[in-house]
Short mmCIF file of C-alpha atoms (C1' of nucleotides) in Angstrom, two decimals:
data_model
loop_
_atom_site.label_atom_id
_atom_site.label_comp_id
_atom_site.label_asym_id
_atom_site.label_seq_id
_atom_site.Cartn_x
_atom_site.Cartn_y
_atom_site.Cartn_z
CA MET A 408 131.30 115.04 58.59
CA SER A 409 132.79 115.94 62.08
CA ASP A 410 135.48 115.45 65.01
CA PHE A 411 133.36 114.82 67.92
CA ASP A 412 134.72 111.56 69.33
CA LEU A 413 131.30 109.75 71.42
CA GLU A 414 134.35 107.46 72.98
CA GLN A 415 135.46 109.95 74.51
CA PHE A 416 132.46 111.02 75.90
CA LEU A 417 132.99 111.06 79.41
CA PRO A 418 128.53 110.28 80.04
CA TYR A 419 129.29 107.97 77.42
CA LEU A 420 131.74 105.78 78.07
CA LEU A 421 130.24 105.76 81.60
CA ASN A 422 127.70 103.89 80.76
CA GLN A 423 129.25 101.40 78.81
CA ALA A 424 131.68 101.48 81.75
CA ALA A 425 129.28 100.95 84.40
CA GLU A 426 126.74 97.82 81.66
CA ALA A 427 129.82 96.32 80.92
CA ALA A 428 130.94 95.39 84.23
CA SER A 429 128.02 95.39 86.05
CA LEU A 430 126.58 92.54 83.46
CA GLU A 431 128.37 89.69 85.20
CA PHE A 432 127.57 90.61 88.17
CA GLN A 433 123.40 90.98 88.35
CA GLN A 434 123.30 87.44 86.20
CA VAL A 435 125.22 85.64 89.63
CA TYR A 436 121.68 87.74 91.69
CA LYS A 437 119.15 88.29 89.07
CA ASP A 438 120.25 82.79 87.85
CA ARG A 439 120.71 82.59 91.85
CA TYR A 440 118.35 84.72 93.63
CA GLY A 441 115.35 86.25 90.82
CA MET A 442 116.34 89.68 92.15
CA LEU A 443 116.91 92.86 90.22
CA ARG A 444 119.04 95.69 90.80
CA ASN A 445 117.69 97.33 93.80
CA GLU A 446 117.17 94.36 95.95
CA TRP A 447 120.60 93.71 96.05
CA ARG A 448 121.42 97.02 96.52
CA VAL A 449 118.33 96.95 99.07
CA LEU A 450 120.02 93.93 100.95
CA PHE A 451 123.71 95.30 101.17
CA HIS A 452 122.40 98.39 102.42
CA LEU A 453 121.12 96.37 105.40
CA GLY A 454 124.09 93.25 105.48
CA MET A 455 126.06 95.83 105.47
CA PHE A 456 124.70 98.98 108.26
CA GLY A 457 122.47 96.27 110.06
CA GLU A 458 118.51 97.76 110.34
CA MET A 459 117.74 100.74 108.86
CA THR A 460 114.25 103.04 107.74
CA ALA A 461 113.15 102.57 104.10
CA SER A 462 114.34 106.30 103.78
CA ASP A 463 117.92 105.23 105.53
CA ILE A 464 118.87 103.37 101.80
CA GLY A 465 116.92 105.84 99.52
CA ALA A 466 119.82 108.87 101.23
CA ARG A 467 122.42 106.75 101.55
CA ALA A 468 122.07 105.69 98.13
CA GLY A 469 120.22 107.23 95.28
CA LEU A 470 116.91 106.36 95.49
CA HIS A 471 113.42 107.37 94.83
CA LYS A 472 111.59 106.50 97.75
CA THR A 473 108.70 104.25 95.55
CA LYS A 474 111.53 101.87 93.92
CA ILE A 475 113.22 100.83 97.58
CA SER A 476 108.79 100.63 98.55
CA ARG A 477 108.71 98.29 95.42
CA ALA A 478 111.71 96.88 96.30
CA VAL A 479 111.08 96.11 99.94
CA ALA A 480 108.15 94.30 98.85
CA LYS A 481 109.77 91.76 96.17
CA LEU A 482 112.41 91.18 99.95
CA GLU A 483 110.28 90.46 101.53
CA ALA A 484 108.15 88.42 100.02
CA ARG A 485 110.78 86.81 99.51
CA ARG A 486 111.46 86.61 103.88
CA PHE A 487 114.93 87.69 103.54
CA LEU A 488 113.54 91.03 105.72
CA VAL A 489 111.10 92.09 108.34
CA ARG A 490 109.94 95.39 108.83
CA ASP A 491 109.47 96.81 112.44
CA ARG A 492 106.33 99.56 113.04
CA ASP A 493 108.49 102.03 115.25
CA GLY A 494 107.11 102.86 118.24
CA GLN A 495 108.34 106.92 118.68
CA ASP A 496 106.84 107.53 115.24
CA ARG A 497 104.47 103.98 113.62
CA ARG A 498 104.79 106.04 110.47
CA VAL A 499 108.25 104.60 110.38
CA GLU A 500 109.48 100.68 109.43
CA HIS A 501 112.68 98.82 110.39
CA LEU A 502 113.44 97.32 108.26
CA ARG A 503 115.95 94.28 108.90
CA LEU A 504 117.41 91.49 107.06
CA THR A 505 116.29 87.13 108.09
CA ALA A 506 119.02 84.50 108.66
CA ALA A 507 118.47 83.20 105.31
CA GLY A 508 118.41 87.23 103.61
CA THR A 509 121.87 87.86 105.71
CA ALA A 510 123.23 84.59 103.95
CA ALA A 511 122.15 85.65 100.54
CA TYR A 512 123.39 89.00 101.72
CA ARG A 513 127.56 86.82 102.47
CA ASP A 514 127.21 84.81 99.27
CA LEU A 515 126.30 88.07 96.85
CA GLN A 516 128.77 90.64 98.63
CA GLY A 517 131.19 87.09 98.20
CA VAL A 518 131.13 87.44 94.71
CA ALA A 519 131.00 91.14 94.70
CA ARG A 520 134.07 91.01 95.51
CA ARG A 521 135.59 88.82 94.26
CA TYR A 522 134.34 89.98 90.47
CA ASP A 523 135.08 93.31 91.68
CA ALA A 524 138.93 91.96 92.05
CA GLU A 525 138.53 90.40 89.00
CA LEU A 526 137.96 92.96 86.91
CA LEU A 527 140.85 95.06 88.35
CA SER A 528 143.25 92.45 87.75
CA ASP A 529 144.03 94.04 84.93
CA PHE A 530 145.23 97.63 86.65
CA GLN A 531 147.68 98.31 88.89
CA PRO A 532 146.88 98.49 92.69
CA THR A 533 147.45 102.56 92.72
CA ASP A 534 145.37 103.24 89.40
CA VAL A 535 142.41 101.23 91.31
CA ALA A 536 142.97 103.61 94.35
CA ARG A 537 142.68 107.16 92.14
CA LEU A 538 139.85 105.17 89.48
CA LYS A 539 137.73 104.28 92.70
CA GLN A 540 138.25 108.27 93.93
CA GLN A 541 137.97 110.04 90.34
CA LEU A 542 134.32 107.69 90.05
CA GLY A 543 133.80 108.78 93.44
CA ALA A 544 134.39 111.82 93.82
CA LEU A 545 131.69 112.47 90.00
CA ALA A 546 129.12 110.07 91.96
CA GLN A 547 129.65 113.36 94.43
CA ARG A 548 129.06 116.05 91.53
CA ARG A 549 125.26 118.60 92.30
CA GLY A 550 124.35 120.09 88.88
CA HIS A 551 127.14 122.61 88.65
CA THR A 552 127.18 125.59 86.26
CA PRO A 553 123.44 125.26 83.65
CA LEU A 554 124.47 124.14 80.50
CA ARG A 555 123.38 126.06 77.45
CA MET B 444 128.12 93.95 110.94
CA SER B 445 130.67 93.77 107.75
CA ASP B 446 133.72 95.00 106.24
CA PHE B 447 132.42 94.86 103.14
CA ASP B 448 132.16 98.55 100.92
CA LEU B 449 129.17 99.04 97.78
CA GLU B 450 130.52 102.51 97.27
CA GLN B 451 133.95 101.20 96.36
CA PHE B 452 132.47 98.01 95.01
CA LEU B 453 133.15 99.33 90.99
CA PRO B 454 129.94 98.47 89.50
CA TYR B 455 128.44 100.33 92.19
CA LEU B 456 130.56 102.44 91.52
CA LEU B 457 129.88 103.44 88.20
CA ASN B 458 126.53 103.02 88.19
CA GLN B 459 126.87 105.80 90.08
CA ALA B 460 129.12 108.24 88.68
CA ALA B 461 127.25 107.09 84.77
CA GLU B 462 124.35 107.89 86.19
CA ALA B 463 125.15 111.67 88.78
CA ALA B 464 126.98 112.64 84.73
CA SER B 465 124.73 111.75 82.76
CA LEU B 466 121.86 113.42 84.34
CA GLU B 467 123.18 117.01 83.59
CA PHE B 468 122.89 116.14 79.86
CA GLN B 469 119.87 114.39 79.56
CA GLN B 470 118.01 117.49 81.39
CA VAL B 471 119.03 119.00 77.94
CA TYR B 472 118.34 116.77 75.17
CA LYS B 473 114.86 115.08 76.58
CA ASP B 474 113.69 119.55 77.58
CA ARG B 475 114.92 120.30 74.35
CA TYR B 476 113.82 117.56 71.85
CA GLY B 477 111.76 115.49 73.78
CA MET B 478 114.11 113.28 73.60
CA LEU B 479 115.62 109.55 74.95
CA ARG B 480 118.63 107.92 75.76
CA ASN B 481 118.88 106.17 72.76
CA GLU B 482 117.70 109.42 70.46
CA TRP B 483 120.83 111.36 70.57
CA ARG B 484 123.07 107.84 70.28
CA VAL B 485 121.46 107.27 67.50
CA LEU B 486 121.53 110.66 65.93
CA PHE B 487 124.38 111.08 67.27
CA HIS B 488 125.77 107.98 65.26
CA LEU B 489 124.54 109.08 62.37
CA GLY B 490 126.52 112.53 62.98
CA MET B 491 129.47 111.70 63.60
CA PHE B 492 129.71 108.38 61.13
CA GLY B 493 127.11 110.44 58.36
CA GLU B 494 124.71 106.98 56.12
CA MET B 495 125.06 104.29 58.39
CA THR B 496 122.75 101.36 58.65
CA ALA B 497 120.50 100.04 62.04
CA SER B 498 122.61 97.62 61.95
CA ASP B 499 125.91 99.07 62.30
CA ILE B 500 125.07 101.51 64.48
CA GLY B 501 123.69 98.86 66.88
CA ALA B 502 127.63 96.94 65.94
CA ARG B 503 129.37 100.75 67.24
CA ALA B 504 126.84 101.30 70.24
CA GLY B 505 126.21 97.90 71.90
CA LEU B 506 122.48 98.65 71.23
CA HIS B 507 120.17 95.93 70.51
CA LYS B 508 118.51 96.27 66.56
CA THR B 509 114.87 96.60 68.79
CA LYS B 510 115.77 99.44 70.60
CA ILE B 511 117.68 100.90 67.11
CA SER B 512 114.01 100.18 65.39
CA ARG B 513 112.18 102.90 67.80
CA ALA B 514 115.13 104.88 68.00
CA VAL B 515 115.06 105.71 65.07
CA ALA B 516 111.45 104.89 63.93
CA LYS B 517 111.14 108.20 66.77
CA LEU B 518 114.19 110.58 64.76
CA GLU B 519 111.71 109.99 61.45
CA ALA B 520 108.88 111.05 62.82
CA ARG B 521 110.73 114.21 64.64
CA ARG B 522 111.79 114.07 60.25
CA PHE B 523 115.52 113.87 62.04
CA LEU B 524 116.20 111.42 59.45
CA VAL B 525 115.26 110.06 56.38
CA ARG B 526 115.94 106.19 55.15
CA ASP B 527 117.03 105.03 51.70
CA ARG B 528 116.75 101.18 50.44
CA ASP B 529 119.27 99.96 49.30
CA GLY B 530 119.43 98.54 45.80
CA GLN B 531 121.60 96.11 46.12
CA ASP B 532 119.96 93.84 49.77
CA ARG B 533 116.21 95.58 50.42
CA ARG B 534 116.22 94.34 53.78
CA VAL B 535 118.93 96.92 53.88
CA GLU B 536 118.09 101.29 55.24
CA HIS B 537 120.70 103.66 55.06
CA LEU B 538 119.89 106.40 57.50
CA ARG B 539 120.34 110.32 57.23
CA LEU B 540 120.21 112.79 59.16
CA THR B 541 118.53 115.74 57.12
CA ALA B 542 118.57 118.67 57.53
CA ALA B 543 116.44 119.50 60.77
CA GLY B 544 118.02 116.31 61.43
CA THR B 545 121.63 118.19 61.27
CA ALA B 546 121.12 121.24 63.14
CA ALA B 547 120.27 119.65 66.61
CA TYR B 548 123.51 117.59 66.33
CA ARG B 549 125.41 120.43 66.06
CA ASP B 550 123.72 121.85 68.95
CA LEU B 551 124.07 119.31 71.24
CA GLN B 552 127.50 118.01 69.78
CA GLY B 553 128.15 121.61 71.50
CA VAL B 554 125.91 121.54 74.51
CA ALA B 555 128.22 117.94 74.86
CA ARG B 556 131.95 119.17 74.46
CA ARG B 557 130.48 122.05 76.75
CA TYR B 558 129.05 119.73 79.56
CA ASP B 559 132.49 117.45 79.54
CA ALA B 560 134.23 120.66 80.00
CA GLU B 561 132.95 121.12 82.28
CA LEU B 562 132.05 117.26 84.33
CA LEU B 563 136.05 117.22 83.98
CA SER B 564 137.45 120.95 84.72
CA ASP B 565 138.78 120.03 88.23
CA PHE B 566 140.69 117.24 86.50
CA GLN B 567 144.32 117.60 85.86
CA PRO B 568 144.98 116.89 82.04
CA THR B 569 146.78 114.20 82.50
CA ASP B 570 144.95 112.10 85.61
CA VAL B 571 141.66 112.83 82.29
CA ALA B 572 143.50 111.11 79.46
CA ARG B 573 143.97 107.84 81.86
CA LEU B 574 140.64 107.52 83.18
CA LYS B 575 139.33 107.68 80.34
CA GLN B 576 141.20 105.35 78.88
CA GLN B 577 140.53 102.55 81.79
CA LEU B 578 136.34 103.74 81.21
CA GLY B 579 137.66 102.51 77.56
CA ALA B 580 139.14 99.07 78.53
CA LEU B 581 136.20 98.33 80.87
CA ALA B 582 133.79 99.07 78.13
CA GLN B 583 135.41 96.69 76.13
CA ARG B 584 135.87 93.67 78.58
CA ARG B 585 133.86 90.39 77.72
CA GLY B 586 133.04 88.08 80.70
CA HIS B 587 135.62 86.18 81.94
CA THR B 588 136.83 83.91 84.71
CA PRO B 589 132.43 83.29 85.15
CA LEU B 590 132.20 83.13 88.86
CA ARG B 591 131.07 81.22 91.49
"C1'" DC C 1003 92.03 122.61 120.22
"C1'" DT C 1004 92.12 123.05 115.25
"C1'" DG C 1005 94.17 123.34 110.94
"C1'" DT C 1006 97.97 123.58 107.76
"C1'" DA C 1007 101.76 121.38 105.77
"C1'" DA C 1008 105.94 117.75 106.63
"C1'" DT C 1009 107.10 113.02 106.50
"C1'" DA C 1010 106.86 108.12 105.63
"C1'" DG C 1011 105.85 105.22 102.85
"C1'" DT C 1012 102.31 102.76 98.81
"C1'" DT C 1013 100.22 102.67 94.45
"C1'" DG C 1014 97.97 103.84 89.38
"C1'" DT C 1015 98.94 104.72 84.89
"C1'" DA C 1016 101.63 105.79 81.62
"C1'" DT C 1017 105.62 105.38 79.26
"C1'" DT C 1018 110.00 102.52 78.80
"C1'" DT C 1019 112.52 98.60 77.92
"C1'" DG C 1020 113.96 93.87 77.89
"C1'" DT C 1021 113.03 89.00 75.35
"C1'" DA C 1022 110.99 86.62 72.25
"C1'" DA C 1023 108.61 86.04 68.15
"C1'" DC C 1024 107.81 87.97 63.38
"C1'" DT C 1025 107.65 89.62 58.43
"C1'" DA C 1026 110.42 89.88 53.95
"C1'" DA C 1027 114.16 88.85 51.74
"C1'" DC C 1028 119.14 87.32 50.52
"C1'" DA C 1029 121.88 82.68 49.70
"C1'" DA C 1030 123.45 78.42 50.14
"C1'" DG C 1031 122.96 73.27 48.19
"C1'" DC C 1032 121.75 69.94 46.86
"C1'" DG D 1328 113.94 75.25 41.33
"C1'" DC D 1329 113.21 74.17 46.68
"C1'" DT D 1330 114.35 73.39 50.71
"C1'" DT D 1331 116.89 75.33 55.26
"C1'" DG D 1332 119.45 78.78 57.19
"C1'" DT D 1333 120.90 84.03 58.00
"C1'" DT D 1334 120.69 88.31 57.47
"C1'" DA D 1335 117.15 93.39 58.26
"C1'" DG D 1336 114.61 95.59 60.47
"C1'" DT D 1337 109.88 95.31 63.22
"C1'" DT D 1338 105.98 94.20 66.56
"C1'" DA D 1339 103.94 92.18 70.13
"C1'" DC D 1340 103.73 91.98 75.06
"C1'" DA D 1341 104.92 91.29 79.45
"C1'" DA D 1342 107.92 93.23 83.43
"C1'" DA D 1343 110.52 96.87 84.88
"C1'" DT D 1344 110.65 101.83 85.90
"C1'" DA D 1345 109.06 107.20 86.23
"C1'" DC D 1346 106.40 110.63 88.69
"C1'" DA D 1347 101.63 111.75 90.55
"C1'" DA D 1348 98.45 111.25 93.35
"C1'" DC D 1349 97.26 108.91 97.32
"C1'" DT D 1350 96.84 107.29 102.94
"C1'" DA D 1351 97.92 108.01 106.74
"C1'" DT D 1352 100.88 110.22 111.10
"C1'" DT D 1353 103.20 114.12 113.32
"C1'" DA D 1354 104.32 118.39 113.99
"C1'" DC D 1355 103.29 123.16 115.00
"C1'" DA D 1356 101.41 127.23 114.60
"C1'" DG D 1357 97.83 130.00 116.91
#
DNA sequence: CTGTAATAGTTGTATTTGTAACTAACAAGC
DNA sequence: GCTTGTTAGTTACAAATACAACTATTACAG
């Protein structure tokens, strides 16, 4: 019929791998904290970098502002973060984790560490480094030649 | 604050890479045929393997039957595929592409080939092979040790 | 100042998706 | 034959997402 191999097509392969690799971790943040993907991402950004604005997070995570807005609202409702209106520019709000938010972050961060190690336990350390470096390069990429 | 690096966390990294790598191809099947992700996936399965049932596709693609059902309905409405009720087991339907469906498949398959080559144009062939092999292994994986 | 544009963040609405419940057809035990 | 269970596929409804329009505030040109 055709000698094209879908499973060797990078976007497909990456999606399958990403989905499989996310599954167990998703189970944890969902079951344990009722969080959604964008919520743990925001939590992690604040946990890692401390105080940030919604725009900062959006720029760094490549997330649209509406996603951030909703994730922040949820995390605020769960008392995992608080907002501080900026004194100079009153459009801006500085976000930071509460004690409860920090505790959740630390918990999930530990899970993430262990999970990452387990996911890669069958790979050589040198392969892990190369793999992550290559994925980083792909993630970086912004559209080059338009497709015909 | 914390020395955890989110961007080195494999599920996150894979998601970022998968999203970036899917973007341009998505643009094409969306703009050109108004398709959704599951629709091109079903189209490609039928294009590659010829006649298949919805269950066959679901098993091979790791897609839930409701996703297949809806994708098939859309493709049928666009006259890209037809259904044949099985003579032995009347629950089963055999799906195959129409001429229009085959044409769309061939078009997109060519785009996919070129896109894949372009995505990986900065990598050494040996690195490409290893990367795809590693991603395949990750995609394969089914949950091991439960996370604590 | 004042009007125009830009930016931070929110909200509304239409699509999409996920999950469970459903229908129809087959299979197997009794 | 009947009851019980299983499988193929669909449908209904709740939840999540994308995208555009919105408010509030600041910036800046004249």
